[in-house]
Amino acid sequence: MDWLHWRDEFPILSRKIYLNSCSLGALGVRSQARVREFEQEWSTYGASAWYETWMRRLGELRMRVAVLLGGDATGLALAPSTSVALAAVASALDFRARPKVVVADLDFPTLAYQWMVRPGVEVVRVPSDDGATIDPARFADVVDERTALVATSHVFYSTGAIQELSTLATIAHDRGALLLVDAYQSAGQLPIDVSRDDVDILTTGPLKWLLGGPGLAYLYVRPELVPRLRPTVAGWFGARDQFAFDIEHFDFKEDARRFEMGTPSLPSVHYALGGQDVVDEIGVPAIRERNAALTERLVNGARAAGLRLRMAPEPEQRSAIVMVAIEDPAAAVAHMARRHIVVDSRPGHVRVSPHFYNTEDEIDRVLGELVAWSRP
Ligand SMILES: Cc1ncc(COP(=O)(O)O)c(C=O)c1O
């Protein structure tokens, strides 16, 4: 793979050392072209563009994301954010016999909030023994016949550690619970196969590793599960006869589009398709290999320089999110920004997240800055 050739796709890379893809993936020229096309259609056809192309494009995106996730397109719904997708799922679950939801201490907070605000739901947080990973045995300790759902991350945003989804699925299913996976930090950087791993529900979106920007998210629900889930929030995009405009009757669509509500953000859909074009053309296994090489270069260099890292112990458990313990991380990030290096901070740490478009030289440059900051 000619990785350097891919750098021309992303204009920001000629101006910055961009190492914050876990926050926001770089904008590519294919996304820009897709959005220009959308604008042209809007300008040419007006509202009839919905029928000419836009409805078809929503279908194309659902289909391509379903393939990326290893699932069937009938299980795929679009949403404006993963928080909204999670809220729709939360509204469809019956917590009366099983009031418990199990999350992990290292999960992104929005994942826990959905259940915390629901009356009668008891949220149990699984602790991390090492601050970076969660031992699956800790889940097994708390998941029981009162548990409706295990809701946790594929990759922890806070440490980059990867969880093994098939193990979590077995733990949940053995006790009659469902497994919901927040794959925001894995889709586009790690292969995902919801069918192989027996995942019931999964959320993700184009913002980060899928290079498709904000304003959109994806919800996957195992097709056999869809008819059993009836949301208690609804909108016309989820209605079986959306264009019948029947105000007297409501039936859900039979597939996962029942979780969709109102008019989707079409610019976001087009940005997302541009990012998806790039990811599909390279292929996620190749991206994983490239990102792992860049990550291990960063990890080995940081360790050799005596920097402390918060991360999983084995390389195969690590993704391209590297947390470097550092004094005054916000000031360190600002210092690097003045040198055109874009990284991020979280309490006590600078967070560095390379993607396939970064180079070995860029990794060495950021390492040099981190070491210099740590030893003024
Ligand atoms: C793991 C994870 N889940 C969820 C989100 C955000 O979800 P939403 O689409 O609701 O903004 C993020 C980051 O923005 C994240 O890192």
mmCIF file of C-alpha atoms in Angstrom, residues 13-359:
data_model
loop_
_atom_site.group_PDB
_atom_site.id
_atom_site.type_symbol
_atom_site.label_atom_id
_atom_site.label_comp_id
_atom_site.label_asym_id
_atom_site.label_seq_id
_atom_site.Cartn_x
_atom_site.Cartn_y
_atom_site.Cartn_z
ATOM 1 C CA LEU A 13 -2.020 17.009 6.430
ATOM 2 C CA SER A 14 -0.023 19.516 4.384
ATOM 3 C CA ARG A 15 -0.435 22.129 7.117
ATOM 4 C CA LYS A 16 -0.509 20.164 10.376
ATOM 5 C CA ILE A 17 0.785 17.066 12.043
ATOM 6 C CA TYR A 18 -2.686 15.713 12.663
ATOM 7 C CA LEU A 19 -2.778 13.143 15.462
ATOM 8 C CA ASN A 20 -6.301 13.486 16.818
ATOM 9 C CA SER A 21 -8.357 11.130 14.635
ATOM 10 C CA CYS A 22 -10.060 9.539 17.649
ATOM 11 C CA SER A 23 -11.713 12.897 18.200
ATOM 12 C CA LEU A 24 -12.421 13.877 14.582
ATOM 13 C CA GLY A 25 -11.116 12.154 11.465
ATOM 14 C CA ALA A 26 -9.520 14.378 8.806
ATOM 15 C CA LEU A 27 -11.741 15.847 6.067
ATOM 16 C CA GLY A 28 -11.028 14.271 2.678
ATOM 17 C CA VAL A 29 -11.479 15.635 -0.835
ATOM 18 C CA ARG A 30 -13.898 12.807 -1.638
ATOM 19 C CA SER A 31 -16.196 13.998 1.133
ATOM 20 C CA GLN A 32 -15.925 17.540 -0.159
ATOM 21 C CA ALA A 33 -16.785 16.347 -3.688
ATOM 22 C CA ARG A 34 -19.780 14.363 -2.388
ATOM 23 C CA VAL A 35 -21.111 17.435 -0.607
ATOM 24 C CA ARG A 36 -20.612 19.585 -3.699
ATOM 25 C CA GLU A 37 -22.629 17.024 -5.639
ATOM 26 C CA PHE A 38 -25.368 17.193 -2.998
ATOM 27 C CA GLU A 39 -25.474 20.992 -3.297
ATOM 28 C CA GLN A 40 -25.699 20.758 -7.058
ATOM 29 C CA GLU A 41 -28.610 18.323 -6.824
ATOM 30 C CA TRP A 42 -30.368 20.564 -4.352
ATOM 31 C CA SER A 43 -29.870 23.516 -6.652
ATOM 32 C CA THR A 44 -30.891 21.609 -9.798
ATOM 33 C CA TYR A 45 -33.853 19.536 -8.627
ATOM 34 C CA GLY A 46 -35.053 21.182 -5.410
ATOM 35 C CA ALA A 47 -37.270 18.828 -3.391
ATOM 36 C CA SER A 48 -37.491 16.260 -6.177
ATOM 37 C CA ALA A 49 -33.837 15.429 -5.442
ATOM 38 C CA TRP A 50 -35.254 13.300 -2.599
ATOM 39 C CA TYR A 51 -36.753 10.955 -5.174
ATOM 40 C CA GLU A 52 -34.038 11.390 -7.807
ATOM 41 C CA THR A 53 -31.109 10.463 -5.582
ATOM 42 C CA TRP A 54 -31.206 11.226 -1.862
ATOM 43 C CA MET A 55 -33.474 8.410 -0.654
ATOM 44 C CA ARG A 56 -31.346 5.989 -2.661
ATOM 45 C CA ARG A 57 -28.222 7.394 -1.051
ATOM 46 C CA LEU A 58 -29.570 6.818 2.441
ATOM 47 C CA GLY A 59 -30.064 3.196 1.398
ATOM 48 C CA GLU A 60 -26.555 3.021 -0.034
ATOM 49 C CA LEU A 61 -25.069 4.295 3.212
ATOM 50 C CA ARG A 62 -27.065 1.860 5.361
ATOM 51 C CA MET A 63 -25.963 -0.990 3.105
ATOM 52 C CA ARG A 64 -22.281 -0.056 3.129
ATOM 53 C CA VAL A 65 -22.191 0.432 6.892
ATOM 54 C CA ALA A 66 -23.944 -2.910 7.394
ATOM 55 C CA VAL A 67 -21.252 -4.600 5.278
ATOM 56 C CA LEU A 68 -18.514 -2.810 7.263
ATOM 57 C CA LEU A 69 -20.018 -4.170 10.483
ATOM 58 C CA GLY A 70 -20.524 -7.710 9.190
ATOM 59 C CA GLY A 71 -24.311 -7.490 9.431
ATOM 60 C CA ASP A 72 -27.390 -7.323 7.266
ATOM 61 C CA ALA A 73 -28.702 -3.974 5.969
ATOM 62 C CA THR A 74 -32.125 -4.745 7.495
ATOM 63 C CA GLY A 75 -30.436 -4.243 10.874
ATOM 64 C CA LEU A 76 -29.077 -0.777 10.115
ATOM 65 C CA ALA A 77 -30.635 2.560 11.074
ATOM 66 C CA LEU A 78 -29.319 6.119 10.758
ATOM 67 C CA ALA A 79 -29.510 8.533 13.690
ATOM 68 C CA PRO A 80 -28.283 12.066 14.378
ATOM 69 C CA SER A 81 -25.905 10.949 17.159
ATOM 70 C CA THR A 82 -25.142 7.775 19.076
ATOM 71 C CA SER A 83 -26.803 9.341 22.126
ATOM 72 C CA VAL A 84 -30.089 9.573 20.190
ATOM 73 C CA ALA A 85 -29.664 6.038 18.854
ATOM 74 C CA LEU A 86 -29.069 4.757 22.400
ATOM 75 C CA ALA A 87 -32.097 6.663 23.687
ATOM 76 C CA ALA A 88 -34.292 5.024 21.019
ATOM 77 C CA VAL A 89 -32.989 1.591 22.033
ATOM 78 C CA ALA A 90 -33.446 2.376 25.743
ATOM 79 C CA SER A 91 -37.061 3.332 25.034
ATOM 80 C CA ALA A 92 -37.691 -0.093 23.488
ATOM 81 C CA LEU A 93 -36.350 -2.317 26.268
ATOM 82 C CA ASP A 94 -38.542 -3.771 28.976
ATOM 83 C CA PHE A 95 -36.772 -3.397 32.315
ATOM 84 C CA ARG A 96 -39.566 -4.755 34.522
ATOM 85 C CA ALA A 97 -38.274 -8.304 34.966
ATOM 86 C CA ARG A 98 -34.645 -7.350 34.391
ATOM 87 C CA PRO A 99 -33.932 -3.886 35.789
ATOM 88 C CA LYS A 100 -30.134 -4.013 35.620
ATOM 89 C CA VAL A 101 -27.778 -2.564 32.976
ATOM 90 C CA VAL A 102 -24.062 -3.277 33.253
ATOM 91 C CA VAL A 103 -21.535 -0.766 31.866
ATOM 92 C CA ALA A 104 -17.781 -0.382 32.352
ATOM 93 C CA ASP A 105 -16.020 2.322 34.320
ATOM 94 C CA LEU A 106 -13.954 3.217 31.234
ATOM 95 C CA ASP A 107 -16.915 3.658 28.866
ATOM 96 C CA PHE A 108 -17.847 6.980 27.290
ATOM 97 C CA PRO A 109 -20.322 8.635 29.721
ATOM 98 C CA THR A 110 -23.193 8.979 27.251
ATOM 99 C CA LEU A 111 -23.406 5.190 27.226
ATOM 100 C CA ALA A 112 -24.227 5.121 30.948
ATOM 101 C CA TYR A 113 -26.483 8.186 30.950
ATOM 102 C CA GLN A 114 -29.189 6.462 28.850
ATOM 103 C CA TRP A 115 -29.982 4.001 31.591
ATOM 104 C CA MET A 116 -29.202 6.247 34.575
ATOM 105 C CA VAL A 117 -32.103 8.565 33.708
ATOM 106 C CA ARG A 118 -34.640 5.784 33.165
ATOM 107 C CA PRO A 119 -36.919 5.266 36.171
ATOM 108 C CA GLY A 120 -36.513 1.822 37.731
ATOM 109 C CA VAL A 121 -33.229 1.005 35.972
ATOM 110 C CA GLU A 122 -30.250 0.103 38.085
ATOM 111 C CA VAL A 123 -26.857 0.833 36.500
ATOM 112 C CA VAL A 124 -23.875 -1.229 37.625
ATOM 113 C CA ARG A 125 -20.395 -0.063 36.618
ATOM 114 C CA VAL A 126 -17.695 -2.691 36.223
ATOM 115 C CA PRO A 127 -14.373 -1.442 37.616
ATOM 116 C CA SER A 128 -10.974 -1.551 35.951
ATOM 117 C CA ASP A 129 -8.202 -3.196 37.963
ATOM 118 C CA ASP A 130 -5.335 -1.569 36.067
ATOM 119 C CA GLY A 131 -6.949 1.689 34.914
ATOM 120 C CA ALA A 132 -6.600 0.673 31.249
ATOM 121 C CA THR A 133 -8.528 -2.565 30.626
ATOM 122 C CA ILE A 134 -11.435 -4.498 32.118
ATOM 123 C CA ASP A 135 -11.042 -8.158 32.893
ATOM 124 C CA PRO A 136 -14.064 -9.969 31.340
ATOM 125 C CA ALA A 137 -14.306 -11.976 34.582
ATOM 126 C CA ARG A 138 -15.379 -8.700 36.238
ATOM 127 C CA PHE A 139 -18.385 -8.588 33.903
ATOM 128 C CA ALA A 140 -19.153 -12.235 34.647
ATOM 129 C CA ASP A 141 -19.189 -11.362 38.377
ATOM 130 C CA VAL A 142 -22.061 -8.883 38.022
ATOM 131 C CA VAL A 143 -24.149 -10.004 35.025
ATOM 132 C CA ASP A 144 -27.041 -12.104 36.342
ATOM 133 C CA GLU A 145 -30.663 -13.083 35.706
ATOM 134 C CA ARG A 146 -31.735 -9.529 36.678
ATOM 135 C CA THR A 147 -29.567 -8.034 33.897
ATOM 136 C CA ALA A 148 -31.330 -6.761 30.760
ATOM 137 C CA LEU A 149 -28.240 -5.505 29.021
ATOM 138 C CA VAL A 150 -24.465 -5.381 29.010
ATOM 139 C CA ALA A 151 -23.620 -2.045 27.370
ATOM 140 C CA THR A 152 -19.948 -1.387 26.861
ATOM 141 C CA SER A 153 -17.271 -0.259 24.392
ATOM 142 C CA HIS A 154 -15.394 -2.178 21.754
ATOM 143 C CA VAL A 155 -12.465 0.228 22.245
ATOM 144 C CA PHE A 156 -12.236 2.432 25.336
ATOM 145 C CA TYR A 157 -11.961 6.118 24.368
ATOM 146 C CA SER A 158 -10.041 6.666 27.582
ATOM 147 C CA THR A 159 -7.263 4.098 27.077
ATOM 148 C CA GLY A 160 -7.507 2.647 23.548
ATOM 149 C CA ALA A 161 -7.865 -0.886 24.979
ATOM 150 C CA ILE A 162 -9.850 -3.365 22.862
ATOM 151 C CA GLN A 163 -12.505 -5.597 24.433
ATOM 152 C CA GLU A 164 -13.195 -9.053 23.024
ATOM 153 C CA LEU A 165 -16.790 -8.914 21.861
ATOM 154 C CA SER A 166 -17.380 -12.656 21.522
ATOM 155 C CA THR A 167 -16.390 -13.156 25.185
ATOM 156 C CA LEU A 168 -18.745 -10.392 26.311
ATOM 157 C CA ALA A 169 -21.552 -11.829 24.157
ATOM 158 C CA THR A 170 -21.140 -15.233 25.817
ATOM 159 C CA ILE A 171 -21.200 -13.691 29.299
ATOM 160 C CA ALA A 172 -24.368 -11.699 28.488
ATOM 161 C CA HIS A 173 -26.204 -14.464 26.622
ATOM 162 C CA ASP A 174 -25.419 -17.204 29.170
ATOM 163 C CA ARG A 175 -27.411 -15.164 31.664
ATOM 164 C CA GLY A 176 -30.195 -14.176 29.262
ATOM 165 C CA ALA A 177 -29.031 -10.575 28.770
ATOM 166 C CA LEU A 178 -28.381 -8.680 25.527
ATOM 167 C CA LEU A 179 -25.020 -7.224 24.469
ATOM 168 C CA LEU A 180 -24.904 -3.605 23.241
ATOM 169 C CA VAL A 181 -21.559 -2.374 21.923
ATOM 170 C CA ASP A 182 -20.415 1.232 21.590
ATOM 171 C CA ALA A 183 -18.115 0.903 18.586
ATOM 172 C CA TYR A 184 -17.509 4.597 18.019
ATOM 173 C CA GLN A 185 -13.796 4.177 18.675
ATOM 174 C CA SER A 186 -13.359 0.999 16.650
ATOM 175 C CA ALA A 187 -15.376 1.268 13.412
ATOM 176 C CA GLY A 188 -12.909 2.186 10.672
ATOM 177 C CA GLN A 189 -9.777 1.278 12.620
ATOM 178 C CA LEU A 190 -10.558 -2.328 13.643
ATOM 179 C CA PRO A 191 -12.408 -5.087 11.797
ATOM 180 C CA ILE A 192 -15.903 -5.642 13.240
ATOM 181 C CA ASP A 193 -18.092 -8.676 12.664
ATOM 182 C CA VAL A 194 -21.370 -8.462 14.546
ATOM 183 C CA SER A 195 -22.606 -11.771 13.104
ATOM 184 C CA ARG A 196 -19.492 -13.772 14.063
ATOM 185 C CA ASP A 197 -19.303 -12.198 17.524
ATOM 186 C CA ASP A 198 -23.035 -12.466 18.234
ATOM 187 C CA VAL A 199 -23.506 -8.775 19.010
ATOM 188 C CA ASP A 200 -27.146 -7.808 19.554
ATOM 189 C CA ILE A 201 -26.981 -4.028 19.239
ATOM 190 C CA LEU A 202 -24.146 -1.738 18.148
ATOM 191 C CA THR A 203 -23.757 2.014 17.812
ATOM 192 C CA THR A 204 -21.088 3.923 15.949
ATOM 193 C CA GLY A 205 -20.732 6.870 13.596
ATOM 194 C CA PRO A 206 -18.648 8.448 10.853
ATOM 195 C CA LEU A 207 -17.064 11.228 12.949
ATOM 196 C CA LYS A 208 -13.779 9.598 13.870
ATOM 197 C CA TRP A 209 -12.012 6.682 12.179
ATOM 198 C CA LEU A 210 -14.569 6.583 9.336
ATOM 199 C CA LEU A 211 -13.538 10.096 8.229
ATOM 200 C CA GLY A 212 -17.126 11.222 7.662
ATOM 201 C CA GLY A 213 -17.659 14.166 10.004
ATOM 202 C CA PRO A 214 -20.357 15.054 12.539
ATOM 203 C CA GLY A 215 -24.156 15.039 12.430
ATOM 204 C CA LEU A 216 -24.784 11.339 11.895
ATOM 205 C CA ALA A 217 -24.565 8.017 13.715
ATOM 206 C CA TYR A 218 -25.294 4.363 12.972
ATOM 207 C CA LEU A 219 -27.366 1.892 14.923
ATOM 208 C CA TYR A 220 -27.190 -1.817 14.208
ATOM 209 C CA VAL A 221 -29.759 -4.186 15.702
ATOM 210 C CA ARG A 222 -29.566 -7.937 15.054
ATOM 211 C CA PRO A 223 -32.382 -8.483 12.500
ATOM 212 C CA GLU A 224 -34.052 -11.297 14.527
ATOM 213 C CA LEU A 225 -34.236 -8.919 17.487
ATOM 214 C CA VAL A 226 -35.792 -5.993 15.595
ATOM 215 C CA PRO A 227 -39.445 -7.168 15.657
ATOM 216 C CA ARG A 228 -39.201 -7.667 19.439
ATOM 217 C CA LEU A 229 -38.119 -4.073 20.021
ATOM 218 C CA ARG A 230 -40.847 -1.445 19.842
ATOM 219 C CA PRO A 231 -39.458 2.010 20.652
ATOM 220 C CA THR A 232 -41.627 4.366 22.679
ATOM 221 C CA VAL A 233 -40.307 7.283 20.676
ATOM 222 C CA ALA A 234 -41.255 7.553 17.014
ATOM 223 C CA GLY A 235 -41.204 9.630 13.864
ATOM 224 C CA TRP A 236 -42.367 9.427 10.272
ATOM 225 C CA PHE A 237 -39.093 7.968 8.984
ATOM 226 C CA GLY A 238 -39.779 4.959 11.236
ATOM 227 C CA ALA A 239 -43.352 4.524 9.992
ATOM 228 C CA ARG A 240 -44.143 1.590 7.713
ATOM 229 C CA ASP A 241 -46.096 3.771 5.261
ATOM 230 C CA GLN A 242 -44.063 6.916 5.597
ATOM 231 C CA PHE A 243 -45.614 8.625 2.588
ATOM 232 C CA ALA A 244 -49.238 7.625 3.316
ATOM 233 C CA PHE A 245 -49.439 10.572 5.726
ATOM 234 C CA ASP A 246 -51.941 8.634 7.824
ATOM 235 C CA ILE A 247 -52.370 10.456 11.127
ATOM 236 C CA GLU A 248 -54.817 7.873 12.504
ATOM 237 C CA HIS A 249 -52.645 4.769 12.396
ATOM 238 C CA PHE A 250 -49.027 4.056 13.117
ATOM 239 C CA ASP A 251 -47.071 0.908 12.375
ATOM 240 C CA PHE A 252 -43.337 0.560 12.690
ATOM 241 C CA LYS A 253 -41.216 -0.352 9.708
ATOM 242 C CA GLU A 254 -40.324 -4.020 9.893
ATOM 243 C CA ASP A 255 -36.579 -3.477 9.719
ATOM 244 C CA ALA A 256 -34.247 -1.426 11.921
ATOM 245 C CA ARG A 257 -35.342 1.804 10.234
ATOM 246 C CA ARG A 258 -38.111 1.735 12.859
ATOM 247 C CA PHE A 259 -35.514 3.416 15.109
ATOM 248 C CA GLU A 260 -35.166 6.353 12.695
ATOM 249 C CA MET A 261 -37.205 9.443 13.456
ATOM 250 C CA GLY A 262 -37.042 12.595 11.360
ATOM 251 C CA THR A 263 -35.349 14.024 8.277
ATOM 252 C CA PRO A 264 -31.677 13.056 8.306
ATOM 253 C CA SER A 265 -28.872 15.594 7.880
ATOM 254 C CA LEU A 266 -28.142 15.140 4.174
ATOM 255 C CA PRO A 267 -24.837 17.056 4.127
ATOM 256 C CA SER A 268 -23.642 14.693 6.876
ATOM 257 C CA VAL A 269 -24.771 11.684 4.852
ATOM 258 C CA HIS A 270 -22.673 12.913 1.910
ATOM 259 C CA TYR A 271 -19.587 13.658 4.016
ATOM 260 C CA ALA A 272 -19.985 10.177 5.490
ATOM 261 C CA LEU A 273 -20.210 8.531 2.066
ATOM 262 C CA GLY A 274 -16.948 10.240 1.061
ATOM 263 C CA GLY A 275 -15.185 8.904 4.158
ATOM 264 C CA GLN A 276 -16.707 5.477 3.567
ATOM 265 C CA ASP A 277 -15.334 5.524 -0.001
ATOM 266 C CA VAL A 278 -11.807 5.899 1.394
ATOM 267 C CA VAL A 279 -12.173 3.302 4.149
ATOM 268 C CA ASP A 280 -13.745 0.772 1.778
ATOM 269 C CA GLU A 281 -11.093 1.302 -0.859
ATOM 270 C CA ILE A 282 -8.220 0.724 1.580
ATOM 271 C CA GLY A 283 -10.001 -1.942 3.622
ATOM 272 C CA VAL A 284 -10.158 -2.078 7.399
ATOM 273 C CA PRO A 285 -7.663 -4.969 7.843
ATOM 274 C CA ALA A 286 -4.977 -2.916 6.034
ATOM 275 C CA ILE A 287 -5.846 0.149 8.129
ATOM 276 C CA ARG A 288 -5.553 -1.930 11.292
ATOM 277 C CA GLU A 289 -2.111 -3.183 10.273
ATOM 278 C CA ARG A 290 -0.866 0.298 9.418
ATOM 279 C CA ASN A 291 -2.297 1.881 12.582
ATOM 280 C CA ALA A 292 -0.840 -0.868 14.763
ATOM 281 C CA ALA A 293 2.633 -0.236 13.296
ATOM 282 C CA LEU A 294 2.363 3.526 13.940
ATOM 283 C CA THR A 295 0.992 2.917 17.433
ATOM 284 C CA GLU A 296 3.768 0.496 18.401
ATOM 285 C CA ARG A 297 6.390 2.941 17.119
ATOM 286 C CA LEU A 298 4.910 5.586 19.411
ATOM 287 C CA VAL A 299 4.581 3.191 22.353
ATOM 288 C CA ASN A 300 8.123 1.821 22.038
ATOM 289 C CA GLY A 301 9.624 5.280 21.582
ATOM 290 C CA ALA A 302 7.742 6.667 24.575
ATOM 291 C CA ARG A 303 8.763 3.760 26.771
ATOM 292 C CA ALA A 304 12.399 4.016 25.706
ATOM 293 C CA ALA A 305 12.299 7.702 26.683
ATOM 294 C CA GLY A 306 10.888 6.833 30.120
ATOM 295 C CA LEU A 307 7.399 8.260 29.520
ATOM 296 C CA ARG A 308 4.514 6.586 31.357
ATOM 297 C CA LEU A 309 1.601 5.243 29.292
ATOM 298 C CA ARG A 310 -1.886 4.179 30.270
ATOM 299 C CA MET A 311 -2.688 1.263 27.984
ATOM 300 C CA ALA A 312 -3.377 -2.438 27.586
ATOM 301 C CA PRO A 313 -0.347 -4.666 28.253
ATOM 302 C CA GLU A 314 -0.323 -6.602 24.937
ATOM 303 C CA PRO A 315 -0.029 -4.998 21.461
ATOM 304 C CA GLU A 316 -3.036 -6.998 20.130
ATOM 305 C CA GLN A 317 -5.216 -5.423 22.850
ATOM 306 C CA ARG A 318 -4.135 -1.928 21.861
ATOM 307 C CA SER A 319 -5.667 0.403 19.249
ATOM 308 C CA ALA A 320 -4.421 3.690 17.825
ATOM 309 C CA ILE A 321 -5.258 5.738 20.939
ATOM 310 C CA VAL A 322 -2.190 6.331 23.101
ATOM 311 C CA MET A 323 -2.448 8.030 26.483
ATOM 312 C CA VAL A 324 0.823 9.579 27.650
ATOM 313 C CA ALA A 325 0.963 10.629 31.313
ATOM 314 C CA ILE A 326 2.253 14.186 31.434
ATOM 315 C CA GLU A 327 2.239 17.217 33.666
ATOM 316 C CA ASP A 328 -0.237 19.946 32.706
ATOM 317 C CA PRO A 329 -1.615 18.166 29.623
ATOM 318 C CA ALA A 330 -3.767 21.121 28.474
ATOM 319 C CA ALA A 331 -0.673 23.367 28.368
ATOM 320 C CA ALA A 332 1.268 20.630 26.546
ATOM 321 C CA VAL A 333 -1.492 20.390 23.908
ATOM 322 C CA ALA A 334 -1.497 24.189 23.460
ATOM 323 C CA HIS A 335 2.308 24.187 23.208
ATOM 324 C CA MET A 336 2.176 21.559 20.450
ATOM 325 C CA ALA A 337 -0.659 23.388 18.653
ATOM 326 C CA ARG A 338 1.680 26.370 18.336
ATOM 327 C CA ARG A 339 4.034 23.990 16.544
ATOM 328 C CA HIS A 340 1.212 22.807 14.222
ATOM 329 C CA ILE A 341 0.854 19.459 15.982
ATOM 330 C CA VAL A 342 -2.742 18.535 16.794
ATOM 331 C CA VAL A 343 -3.183 16.218 19.778
ATOM 332 C CA ASP A 344 -5.696 16.238 22.624
ATOM 333 C CA SER A 345 -5.730 16.064 26.399
ATOM 334 C CA ARG A 346 -7.667 14.113 28.967
ATOM 335 C CA PRO A 347 -7.099 14.478 32.739
ATOM 336 C CA GLY A 348 -3.419 13.710 33.451
ATOM 337 C CA HIS A 349 -2.675 12.650 29.882
ATOM 338 C CA VAL A 350 -1.978 13.792 26.363
ATOM 339 C CA ARG A 351 -3.948 11.644 23.909
ATOM 340 C CA VAL A 352 -2.271 10.859 20.604
ATOM 341 C CA SER A 353 -4.272 9.038 17.931
ATOM 342 C CA PRO A 354 -2.599 8.299 14.587
ATOM 343 C CA HIS A 355 -4.492 7.043 11.548
ATOM 344 C CA PHE A 356 -3.189 5.405 8.363
ATOM 345 C CA TYR A 357 -2.431 8.817 6.812
ATOM 346 C CA ASN A 358 0.189 9.698 9.403
ATOM 347 C CA THR A 359 3.871 8.984 8.839
#
